[in-house]
């Protein structure tokens, strides 16, 4: 078969002539030959496979620059790159879905109904932090109050970063309408990030400090969650334990992209590297989520000093069997230390209960 005109090639590849001209200009899909007199583009039928791949990737919404990368890879590597791209799309879609659900609830009047539940739910809470068995100091910080639970895992040789982040969140203890919860959390996260950056700029010895931050705020029967880094939030509901945050680490990104298996993460040489954090030169892109709370829910916020060494089944057992939040936090820290205590460990535990179960103020 001879060379195809741009029209014939467009029909065969399901790309428009306009798209083919653009891809030629970008060097993504140049024609096999350009007629020197007419300027007509002519394509080799062997180019159809690449053209169809480009068409499929465009239907996925993949940016042209990334498509160029995929087209230059061998099939196995190209498949991994597509998997990685789609994992990111799904993560972004999930975040937008949560926001859309919040807006639908608010606009349909559900928020008014939720606010009436303010006196029907309460929270029992505790937070404990421990240096661990190996570290010489504790760079973690935690906070627990009637409306705010927070854990921050500092790094860079100083506890000041985690303390600064927690301090910036404390105004969230004030009562916040459910409709304003997401905005209040976002503003508080930016204040915390600014505090950490100011701290790093204040002293050359602190220039590398930073911190993770995972915090939740209650308003009626709704809670807001802000998260950045590799500290975690877990929910125990109906006897099942769910991790409700996503680690912002190099290793987690490799797992998401299918480049390594979950079993390889614990021994990976880059397991401690953060992609997102407050300060420390990492990207500041916190996750913000709104959730509905129910009586009986049990929440755990923890630094990776716990999640890195204690199995999730043990975490589930403690949260489900220990009635007092403080005792649960104490037992979880003891488990981490019995596992070697290689890092600082901080645990914040909150039990959501019927308001009638709380003592009168």
mmCIF file of C-alpha atoms in Angstrom:
data_model
loop_
_atom_site.group_PDB
_atom_site.id
_atom_site.type_symbol
_atom_site.label_atom_id
_atom_site.label_comp_id
_atom_site.label_asym_id
_atom_site.label_seq_id
_atom_site.Cartn_x
_atom_site.Cartn_y
_atom_site.Cartn_z
ATOM 1 C CA UNK A 1 0.000 0.000 0.000
ATOM 2 C CA UNK A 2 1.302 3.444 -0.920
ATOM 3 C CA UNK A 3 1.301 6.610 1.128
ATOM 4 C CA UNK A 4 -2.062 7.946 2.341
ATOM 5 C CA UNK A 5 -3.314 11.484 1.922
ATOM 6 C CA UNK A 6 -4.095 13.380 5.101
ATOM 7 C CA UNK A 7 -7.811 12.856 4.504
ATOM 8 C CA UNK A 8 -7.486 9.095 4.073
ATOM 9 C CA UNK A 9 -5.140 8.851 7.041
ATOM 10 C CA UNK A 10 -7.551 10.905 9.162
ATOM 11 C CA UNK A 11 -10.420 8.528 8.377
ATOM 12 C CA UNK A 12 -8.300 5.459 9.101
ATOM 13 C CA UNK A 13 -6.895 6.807 12.360
ATOM 14 C CA UNK A 14 -10.090 8.552 13.545
ATOM 15 C CA UNK A 15 -8.180 11.796 13.944
ATOM 16 C CA UNK A 16 -9.302 14.940 12.204
ATOM 17 C CA UNK A 17 -7.069 16.591 9.571
ATOM 18 C CA UNK A 18 -6.908 19.604 11.904
ATOM 19 C CA UNK A 19 -5.581 17.401 14.729
ATOM 20 C CA UNK A 20 -3.053 15.784 12.395
ATOM 21 C CA UNK A 21 -1.723 19.177 11.358
ATOM 22 C CA UNK A 22 -1.365 20.157 15.021
ATOM 23 C CA UNK A 23 0.424 16.902 15.907
ATOM 24 C CA UNK A 24 2.781 17.483 12.981
ATOM 25 C CA UNK A 25 3.607 20.981 14.243
ATOM 26 C CA UNK A 26 4.278 19.567 17.712
ATOM 27 C CA UNK A 27 6.473 16.776 16.377
ATOM 28 C CA UNK A 28 4.127 14.173 17.838
ATOM 29 C CA UNK A 29 3.001 12.608 14.550
ATOM 30 C CA UNK A 30 4.907 14.039 11.578
ATOM 31 C CA UNK A 31 3.907 12.788 8.103
ATOM 32 C CA UNK A 32 6.123 10.345 6.266
ATOM 33 C CA UNK A 33 6.480 12.827 3.417
ATOM 34 C CA UNK A 34 5.429 16.349 2.486
ATOM 35 C CA UNK A 35 4.939 17.061 -1.202
ATOM 36 C CA UNK A 36 7.460 19.823 -2.031
ATOM 37 C CA UNK A 37 5.134 21.460 -4.578
ATOM 38 C CA UNK A 38 1.692 21.228 -3.009
ATOM 39 C CA UNK A 39 2.695 20.986 0.636
ATOM 40 C CA UNK A 40 0.276 18.056 1.054
ATOM 41 C CA UNK A 41 1.045 15.771 3.978
ATOM 42 C CA UNK A 42 1.355 12.077 3.128
ATOM 43 C CA UNK A 43 1.356 9.312 5.750
ATOM 44 C CA UNK A 44 2.687 5.770 5.791
ATOM 45 C CA UNK A 45 0.088 3.128 6.770
ATOM 46 C CA UNK A 46 2.627 1.887 9.317
ATOM 47 C CA UNK A 47 1.983 5.115 11.239
ATOM 48 C CA UNK A 48 -1.626 4.130 11.921
ATOM 49 C CA UNK A 49 -0.750 2.228 15.107
ATOM 50 C CA UNK A 50 0.882 5.308 16.646
ATOM 51 C CA UNK A 51 -1.930 7.557 15.403
ATOM 52 C CA UNK A 52 -4.601 5.329 16.959
ATOM 53 C CA UNK A 53 -2.666 5.268 20.235
ATOM 54 C CA UNK A 54 -2.568 9.067 20.201
ATOM 55 C CA UNK A 55 -6.331 9.147 19.532
ATOM 56 C CA UNK A 56 -7.065 6.799 22.421
ATOM 57 C CA UNK A 57 -4.840 8.724 24.817
ATOM 58 C CA UNK A 58 -6.484 11.992 23.843
ATOM 59 C CA UNK A 59 -9.869 10.431 24.628
ATOM 60 C CA UNK A 60 -8.494 9.694 28.098
ATOM 61 C CA UNK A 61 -7.727 13.400 28.417
ATOM 62 C CA UNK A 62 -3.964 12.886 28.588
ATOM 63 C CA UNK A 63 -1.961 16.066 27.889
ATOM 64 C CA UNK A 64 -0.049 16.111 24.611
ATOM 65 C CA UNK A 65 3.346 16.377 26.314
ATOM 66 C CA UNK A 66 2.663 13.187 28.251
ATOM 67 C CA UNK A 67 1.322 11.463 25.124
ATOM 68 C CA UNK A 68 4.638 12.173 23.414
ATOM 69 C CA UNK A 69 6.409 10.446 26.312
ATOM 70 C CA UNK A 70 4.129 7.410 26.156
ATOM 71 C CA UNK A 71 4.579 7.050 22.399
ATOM 72 C CA UNK A 72 8.347 6.825 22.770
ATOM 73 C CA UNK A 73 8.210 3.994 25.325
ATOM 74 C CA UNK A 74 8.184 0.267 24.732
ATOM 75 C CA UNK A 75 4.741 -1.348 25.248
ATOM 76 C CA UNK A 76 5.364 -2.480 28.834
ATOM 77 C CA UNK A 77 6.648 0.895 29.977
ATOM 78 C CA UNK A 78 3.884 2.667 28.062
ATOM 79 C CA UNK A 79 1.282 0.548 29.867
ATOM 80 C CA UNK A 80 2.773 1.512 33.241
ATOM 81 C CA UNK A 81 2.733 5.181 32.278
ATOM 82 C CA UNK A 82 -0.944 4.990 31.267
ATOM 83 C CA UNK A 83 -1.734 3.212 34.545
ATOM 84 C CA UNK A 84 0.057 5.923 36.501
ATOM 85 C CA UNK A 85 -1.803 8.667 34.632
ATOM 86 C CA UNK A 86 -5.172 7.047 35.228
ATOM 87 C CA UNK A 87 -4.443 6.524 38.933
ATOM 88 C CA UNK A 88 -3.894 10.263 39.228
ATOM 89 C CA UNK A 89 -7.107 10.984 37.297
ATOM 90 C CA UNK A 90 -9.069 8.743 39.668
ATOM 91 C CA UNK A 91 -7.536 10.414 42.723
ATOM 92 C CA UNK A 92 -8.396 13.861 41.367
ATOM 93 C CA UNK A 93 -11.912 12.712 40.475
ATOM 94 C CA UNK A 94 -12.459 11.331 43.974
ATOM 95 C CA UNK A 95 -11.479 14.670 45.498
ATOM 96 C CA UNK A 96 -13.847 16.536 43.173
ATOM 97 C CA UNK A 97 -16.616 14.000 43.888
ATOM 98 C CA UNK A 98 -16.359 14.704 47.630
ATOM 99 C CA UNK A 99 -16.523 18.431 46.997
ATOM 100 C CA UNK A 100 -19.501 18.017 44.651
ATOM 101 C CA UNK A 101 -21.332 15.938 47.280
ATOM 102 C CA UNK A 102 -20.698 18.661 49.848
ATOM 103 C CA UNK A 103 -22.050 21.350 47.531
ATOM 104 C CA UNK A 104 -25.121 19.291 46.646
ATOM 105 C CA UNK A 105 -25.857 18.714 50.346
ATOM 106 C CA UNK A 106 -25.396 22.380 51.152
ATOM 107 C CA UNK A 107 -27.505 23.667 48.263
ATOM 108 C CA UNK A 108 -30.286 21.143 48.919
ATOM 109 C CA UNK A 109 -30.583 22.212 52.533
ATOM 110 C CA UNK A 110 -28.972 19.155 54.086
ATOM 111 C CA UNK A 111 -26.579 21.387 55.985
ATOM 112 C CA UNK A 112 -29.495 22.880 57.926
ATOM 113 C CA UNK A 113 -30.588 19.403 58.946
ATOM 114 C CA UNK A 114 -27.040 18.520 59.935
ATOM 115 C CA UNK A 115 -26.668 21.568 62.143
ATOM 116 C CA UNK A 116 -29.699 20.453 64.175
ATOM 117 C CA UNK A 117 -27.710 17.353 65.133
ATOM 118 C CA UNK A 118 -25.076 19.450 66.886
ATOM 119 C CA UNK A 119 -26.389 18.555 70.333
ATOM 120 C CA UNK A 120 -26.977 14.887 69.528
ATOM 121 C CA UNK A 121 -23.366 13.862 68.885
ATOM 122 C CA UNK A 122 -20.289 14.371 70.997
ATOM 123 C CA UNK A 123 -16.642 13.310 70.979
ATOM 124 C CA UNK A 124 -14.439 11.660 73.573
ATOM 125 C CA UNK A 125 -10.797 12.323 72.731
ATOM 126 C CA UNK A 126 -7.171 11.950 73.759
ATOM 127 C CA UNK A 127 -3.740 12.455 72.240
ATOM 128 C CA UNK A 128 -0.398 11.063 73.394
ATOM 129 C CA UNK A 129 3.111 11.407 71.982
ATOM 130 C CA UNK A 130 6.257 9.416 72.706
ATOM 131 C CA UNK A 131 9.914 9.766 71.733
ATOM 132 C CA UNK A 132 10.160 6.080 70.813
ATOM 133 C CA UNK A 133 12.988 3.730 71.689
ATOM 134 C CA UNK A 134 15.747 5.069 69.435
ATOM 135 C CA UNK A 135 15.355 8.793 68.712
ATOM 136 C CA UNK A 136 17.013 11.255 71.097
ATOM 137 C CA UNK A 137 14.214 13.805 70.831
ATOM 138 C CA UNK A 138 10.564 14.007 69.842
ATOM 139 C CA UNK A 139 9.745 16.115 66.779
ATOM 140 C CA UNK A 140 6.040 15.120 66.763
ATOM 141 C CA UNK A 141 3.221 17.238 68.165
ATOM 142 C CA UNK A 142 -0.429 16.499 68.780
ATOM 143 C CA UNK A 143 -3.591 18.197 69.973
ATOM 144 C CA UNK A 144 -7.012 16.970 71.098
ATOM 145 C CA UNK A 145 -10.004 19.109 72.012
ATOM 146 C CA UNK A 146 -13.813 19.076 71.807
ATOM 147 C CA UNK A 147 -13.773 20.066 68.118
ATOM 148 C CA UNK A 148 -10.176 19.609 66.903
ATOM 149 C CA UNK A 149 -7.911 16.572 66.706
ATOM 150 C CA UNK A 150 -4.482 16.993 65.074
ATOM 151 C CA UNK A 151 -1.165 15.192 64.637
ATOM 152 C CA UNK A 152 1.994 16.673 63.084
ATOM 153 C CA UNK A 153 5.251 14.818 62.430
ATOM 154 C CA UNK A 154 8.102 17.300 62.270
ATOM 155 C CA UNK A 155 11.434 16.838 60.533
ATOM 156 C CA UNK A 156 14.679 18.739 60.081
ATOM 157 C CA UNK A 157 15.972 18.368 63.630
ATOM 158 C CA UNK A 158 13.444 20.480 65.490
ATOM 159 C CA UNK A 159 10.015 20.090 67.054
ATOM 160 C CA UNK A 160 9.251 23.733 66.384
ATOM 161 C CA UNK A 161 7.753 23.035 62.930
ATOM 162 C CA UNK A 162 5.134 20.581 64.168
ATOM 163 C CA UNK A 163 4.321 22.835 67.121
ATOM 164 C CA UNK A 164 3.885 25.848 64.826
ATOM 165 C CA UNK A 165 1.510 23.928 62.558
ATOM 166 C CA UNK A 166 -0.621 22.727 65.478
ATOM 167 C CA UNK A 167 -0.742 26.191 67.020
ATOM 168 C CA UNK A 168 -2.027 27.663 63.755
ATOM 169 C CA UNK A 169 -4.951 25.212 63.805
ATOM 170 C CA UNK A 170 -6.150 25.916 67.356
ATOM 171 C CA UNK A 171 -8.572 28.708 66.330
ATOM 172 C CA UNK A 172 -10.612 25.907 64.724
ATOM 173 C CA UNK A 173 -11.781 25.007 68.237
ATOM 174 C CA UNK A 174 -14.284 27.847 67.843
ATOM 175 C CA UNK A 175 -17.691 26.712 66.613
ATOM 176 C CA UNK A 176 -17.750 26.630 62.800
ATOM 177 C CA UNK A 177 -20.962 26.255 60.738
ATOM 178 C CA UNK A 178 -20.886 23.142 58.564
ATOM 179 C CA UNK A 179 -21.206 25.260 55.416
ATOM 180 C CA UNK A 180 -17.960 27.061 56.297
ATOM 181 C CA UNK A 181 -15.983 24.041 57.459
ATOM 182 C CA UNK A 182 -14.049 23.404 54.253
ATOM 183 C CA UNK A 183 -13.042 27.051 53.856
ATOM 184 C CA UNK A 184 -12.034 27.328 57.507
ATOM 185 C CA UNK A 185 -9.846 24.234 57.206
ATOM 186 C CA UNK A 186 -8.199 25.472 54.049
ATOM 187 C CA UNK A 187 -7.463 28.866 55.618
ATOM 188 C CA UNK A 188 -6.026 27.194 58.720
ATOM 189 C CA UNK A 189 -3.803 24.933 56.608
ATOM 190 C CA UNK A 190 -2.398 27.964 54.781
ATOM 191 C CA UNK A 191 -1.756 29.701 58.114
ATOM 192 C CA UNK A 192 0.054 26.615 59.364
ATOM 193 C CA UNK A 193 2.171 26.418 56.215
ATOM 194 C CA UNK A 194 3.041 30.102 56.493
ATOM 195 C CA UNK A 195 4.064 29.639 60.132
ATOM 196 C CA UNK A 196 6.374 26.761 59.246
ATOM 197 C CA UNK A 197 7.931 28.717 56.367
ATOM 198 C CA UNK A 198 8.472 31.756 58.603
ATOM 199 C CA UNK A 199 10.130 29.515 61.159
ATOM 200 C CA UNK A 200 12.479 28.063 58.534
ATOM 201 C CA UNK A 201 13.404 31.557 57.345
ATOM 202 C CA UNK A 202 14.048 32.856 60.849
ATOM 203 C CA UNK A 203 17.249 30.902 61.510
ATOM 204 C CA UNK A 204 19.754 29.238 59.139
ATOM 205 C CA UNK A 205 19.831 26.274 61.503
ATOM 206 C CA UNK A 206 16.106 25.732 60.840
ATOM 207 C CA UNK A 207 16.071 26.159 57.064
ATOM 208 C CA UNK A 208 15.299 22.465 56.428
ATOM 209 C CA UNK A 209 12.538 22.045 59.002
ATOM 210 C CA UNK A 210 9.066 20.992 58.007
ATOM 211 C CA UNK A 211 6.170 18.860 59.108
ATOM 212 C CA UNK A 212 3.337 16.639 58.050
ATOM 213 C CA UNK A 213 -0.149 17.534 59.265
ATOM 214 C CA UNK A 214 -3.318 15.484 59.622
ATOM 215 C CA UNK A 215 -6.221 17.105 61.443
ATOM 216 C CA UNK A 216 -9.978 16.856 61.708
ATOM 217 C CA UNK A 217 -12.587 19.307 62.937
ATOM 218 C CA UNK A 218 -16.150 18.494 64.005
ATOM 219 C CA UNK A 219 -19.218 20.638 63.297
ATOM 220 C CA UNK A 220 -22.492 18.996 64.260
ATOM 221 C CA UNK A 221 -22.445 15.533 62.712
ATOM 222 C CA UNK A 222 -20.052 16.578 59.961
ATOM 223 C CA UNK A 223 -16.288 16.596 60.105
ATOM 224 C CA UNK A 224 -13.643 18.154 57.926
ATOM 225 C CA UNK A 225 -10.259 16.541 57.356
ATOM 226 C CA UNK A 226 -7.063 18.232 56.209
ATOM 227 C CA UNK A 227 -4.042 16.103 55.383
ATOM 228 C CA UNK A 228 -0.559 16.532 53.969
ATOM 229 C CA UNK A 229 2.385 14.150 54.273
ATOM 230 C CA UNK A 230 2.530 10.601 55.611
ATOM 231 C CA UNK A 231 0.800 10.810 58.951
ATOM 232 C CA UNK A 232 -2.518 8.995 58.687
ATOM 233 C CA UNK A 233 -6.186 9.047 59.648
ATOM 234 C CA UNK A 234 -8.111 5.815 60.217
ATOM 235 C CA UNK A 235 -11.824 5.234 60.783
ATOM 236 C CA UNK A 236 -13.228 2.215 62.602
ATOM 237 C CA UNK A 237 -16.888 1.780 61.654
ATOM 238 C CA UNK A 238 -18.956 -1.364 62.004
ATOM 239 C CA UNK A 239 -15.901 -3.330 63.059
ATOM 240 C CA UNK A 240 -14.043 -2.474 59.831
ATOM 241 C CA UNK A 241 -10.927 -0.305 59.751
ATOM 242 C CA UNK A 242 -10.495 2.150 56.880
ATOM 243 C CA UNK A 243 -7.501 4.350 56.094
ATOM 244 C CA UNK A 244 -9.143 7.627 55.072
ATOM 245 C CA UNK A 245 -6.000 9.511 54.063
ATOM 246 C CA UNK A 246 -3.536 8.868 51.252
ATOM 247 C CA UNK A 247 0.206 8.994 51.924
ATOM 248 C CA UNK A 248 2.029 11.731 50.029
ATOM 249 C CA UNK A 249 5.262 9.785 49.623
ATOM 250 C CA UNK A 250 7.499 8.638 46.799
ATOM 251 C CA UNK A 251 6.806 5.012 47.716
ATOM 252 C CA UNK A 252 3.010 5.480 47.715
ATOM 253 C CA UNK A 253 3.208 7.120 44.278
ATOM 254 C CA UNK A 254 5.179 4.095 43.018
ATOM 255 C CA UNK A 255 2.485 1.787 44.409
ATOM 256 C CA UNK A 256 -0.274 3.883 42.824
ATOM 257 C CA UNK A 257 1.485 3.720 39.480
ATOM 258 C CA UNK A 258 1.931 -0.028 39.706
ATOM 259 C CA UNK A 259 5.728 0.246 39.697
ATOM 260 C CA UNK A 260 6.176 -1.638 42.999
ATOM 261 C CA UNK A 261 3.986 -3.958 45.067
ATOM 262 C CA UNK A 262 2.647 -2.990 48.501
ATOM 263 C CA UNK A 263 4.868 -5.659 50.052
ATOM 264 C CA UNK A 264 7.968 -3.882 48.704
ATOM 265 C CA UNK A 265 7.148 -0.541 50.327
ATOM 266 C CA UNK A 266 8.434 -1.310 53.833
ATOM 267 C CA UNK A 267 11.956 -2.066 52.601
ATOM 268 C CA UNK A 268 12.121 0.490 49.787
ATOM 269 C CA UNK A 269 15.151 2.836 50.134
ATOM 270 C CA UNK A 270 12.976 5.905 49.465
ATOM 271 C CA UNK A 271 10.179 5.003 51.890
ATOM 272 C CA UNK A 272 10.799 8.133 54.000
ATOM 273 C CA UNK A 273 10.779 10.644 51.136
ATOM 274 C CA UNK A 274 7.786 12.983 51.123
ATOM 275 C CA UNK A 275 6.241 14.462 47.993
ATOM 276 C CA UNK A 276 4.076 16.894 49.957
ATOM 277 C CA UNK A 277 4.559 18.527 53.346
ATOM 278 C CA UNK A 278 4.633 21.887 55.088
ATOM 279 C CA UNK A 279 8.103 23.330 54.551
ATOM 280 C CA UNK A 280 11.226 21.318 53.896
ATOM 281 C CA UNK A 281 11.155 22.148 50.190
ATOM 282 C CA UNK A 282 8.156 19.847 49.556
ATOM 283 C CA UNK A 283 5.064 20.795 47.572
ATOM 284 C CA UNK A 284 2.250 22.320 49.639
ATOM 285 C CA UNK A 285 -0.920 20.660 48.328
ATOM 286 C CA UNK A 286 -3.088 19.542 51.261
ATOM 287 C CA UNK A 287 -6.020 17.183 50.791
ATOM 288 C CA UNK A 288 -9.335 18.555 52.094
ATOM 289 C CA UNK A 289 -12.275 16.204 52.673
ATOM 290 C CA UNK A 290 -15.706 16.492 54.283
ATOM 291 C CA UNK A 291 -17.322 13.454 55.910
ATOM 292 C CA UNK A 292 -20.439 12.625 57.892
ATOM 293 C CA UNK A 293 -19.813 11.244 61.372
ATOM 294 C CA UNK A 294 -22.010 8.695 63.143
ATOM 295 C CA UNK A 295 -22.294 7.641 66.768
ATOM 296 C CA UNK A 296 -20.009 4.667 67.264
ATOM 297 C CA UNK A 297 -17.311 5.880 64.871
ATOM 298 C CA UNK A 298 -13.776 5.704 66.221
ATOM 299 C CA UNK A 299 -11.046 7.797 64.611
ATOM 300 C CA UNK A 300 -7.286 7.523 64.888
ATOM 301 C CA UNK A 301 -4.755 10.097 63.717
ATOM 302 C CA UNK A 302 -1.168 8.917 63.948
ATOM 303 C CA UNK A 303 2.352 9.673 62.813
ATOM 304 C CA UNK A 304 4.192 7.060 60.772
ATOM 305 C CA UNK A 305 5.990 5.983 63.924
ATOM 306 C CA UNK A 306 2.871 3.873 64.519
ATOM 307 C CA UNK A 307 1.680 2.949 61.022
ATOM 308 C CA UNK A 308 5.197 2.062 59.880
ATOM 309 C CA UNK A 309 5.685 -0.704 62.451
ATOM 310 C CA UNK A 310 2.267 -1.812 63.751
ATOM 311 C CA UNK A 311 0.016 -3.978 61.580
ATOM 312 C CA UNK A 312 -3.397 -2.601 60.652
ATOM 313 C CA UNK A 313 -5.082 -5.618 62.243
ATOM 314 C CA UNK A 314 -3.502 -4.697 65.584
ATOM 315 C CA UNK A 315 -4.651 -1.098 65.164
ATOM 316 C CA UNK A 316 -8.175 -2.351 64.426
ATOM 317 C CA UNK A 317 -8.125 -4.589 67.500
ATOM 318 C CA UNK A 318 -7.095 -1.799 69.863
ATOM 319 C CA UNK A 319 -9.533 0.761 68.485
ATOM 320 C CA UNK A 320 -12.372 -1.754 68.651
ATOM 321 C CA UNK A 321 -11.685 -3.207 72.096
ATOM 322 C CA UNK A 322 -10.394 -0.353 74.275
ATOM 323 C CA UNK A 323 -13.241 1.810 75.506
ATOM 324 C CA UNK A 324 -11.237 4.828 76.682
ATOM 325 C CA UNK A 325 -9.500 6.955 74.005
ATOM 326 C CA UNK A 326 -6.544 7.701 76.254
ATOM 327 C CA UNK A 327 -5.986 4.054 77.075
ATOM 328 C CA UNK A 328 -6.257 3.189 73.375
ATOM 329 C CA UNK A 329 -3.599 5.772 72.493
ATOM 330 C CA UNK A 330 -1.365 4.449 75.293
ATOM 331 C CA UNK A 331 -1.696 0.849 74.083
ATOM 332 C CA UNK A 332 -0.975 1.801 70.470
ATOM 333 C CA UNK A 333 2.205 3.620 71.497
ATOM 334 C CA UNK A 334 3.244 0.599 73.557
ATOM 335 C CA UNK A 335 2.774 -1.606 70.482
ATOM 336 C CA UNK A 336 5.013 0.702 68.434
ATOM 337 C CA UNK A 337 7.729 0.598 71.082
ATOM 338 C CA UNK A 338 7.504 -3.181 71.411
ATOM 339 C CA UNK A 339 8.057 -3.312 67.642
ATOM 340 C CA UNK A 340 11.356 -1.504 68.122
ATOM 341 C CA UNK A 341 10.148 2.093 68.440
ATOM 342 C CA UNK A 342 12.368 3.319 65.584
ATOM 343 C CA UNK A 343 10.607 6.682 65.336
ATOM 344 C CA UNK A 344 8.641 9.190 67.368
ATOM 345 C CA UNK A 345 5.020 8.085 67.643
ATOM 346 C CA UNK A 346 1.923 10.210 68.226
ATOM 347 C CA UNK A 347 -1.665 8.968 68.415
ATOM 348 C CA UNK A 348 -4.857 11.010 68.607
ATOM 349 C CA UNK A 349 -8.002 8.976 69.249
ATOM 350 C CA UNK A 350 -11.601 10.212 69.076
ATOM 351 C CA UNK A 351 -14.796 8.267 69.811
ATOM 352 C CA UNK A 352 -18.008 9.733 68.389
ATOM 353 C CA UNK A 353 -20.842 9.171 70.881
ATOM 354 C CA UNK A 354 -24.421 10.188 71.428
ATOM 355 C CA UNK A 355 -24.457 13.554 73.168
ATOM 356 C CA UNK A 356 -26.378 12.078 76.093
ATOM 357 C CA UNK A 357 -23.352 9.915 76.923
ATOM 358 C CA UNK A 358 -21.158 12.936 77.628
ATOM 359 C CA UNK A 359 -21.009 14.466 81.117
ATOM 360 C CA UNK A 360 -22.757 17.802 81.541
ATOM 361 C CA UNK A 361 -20.514 20.815 81.093
#
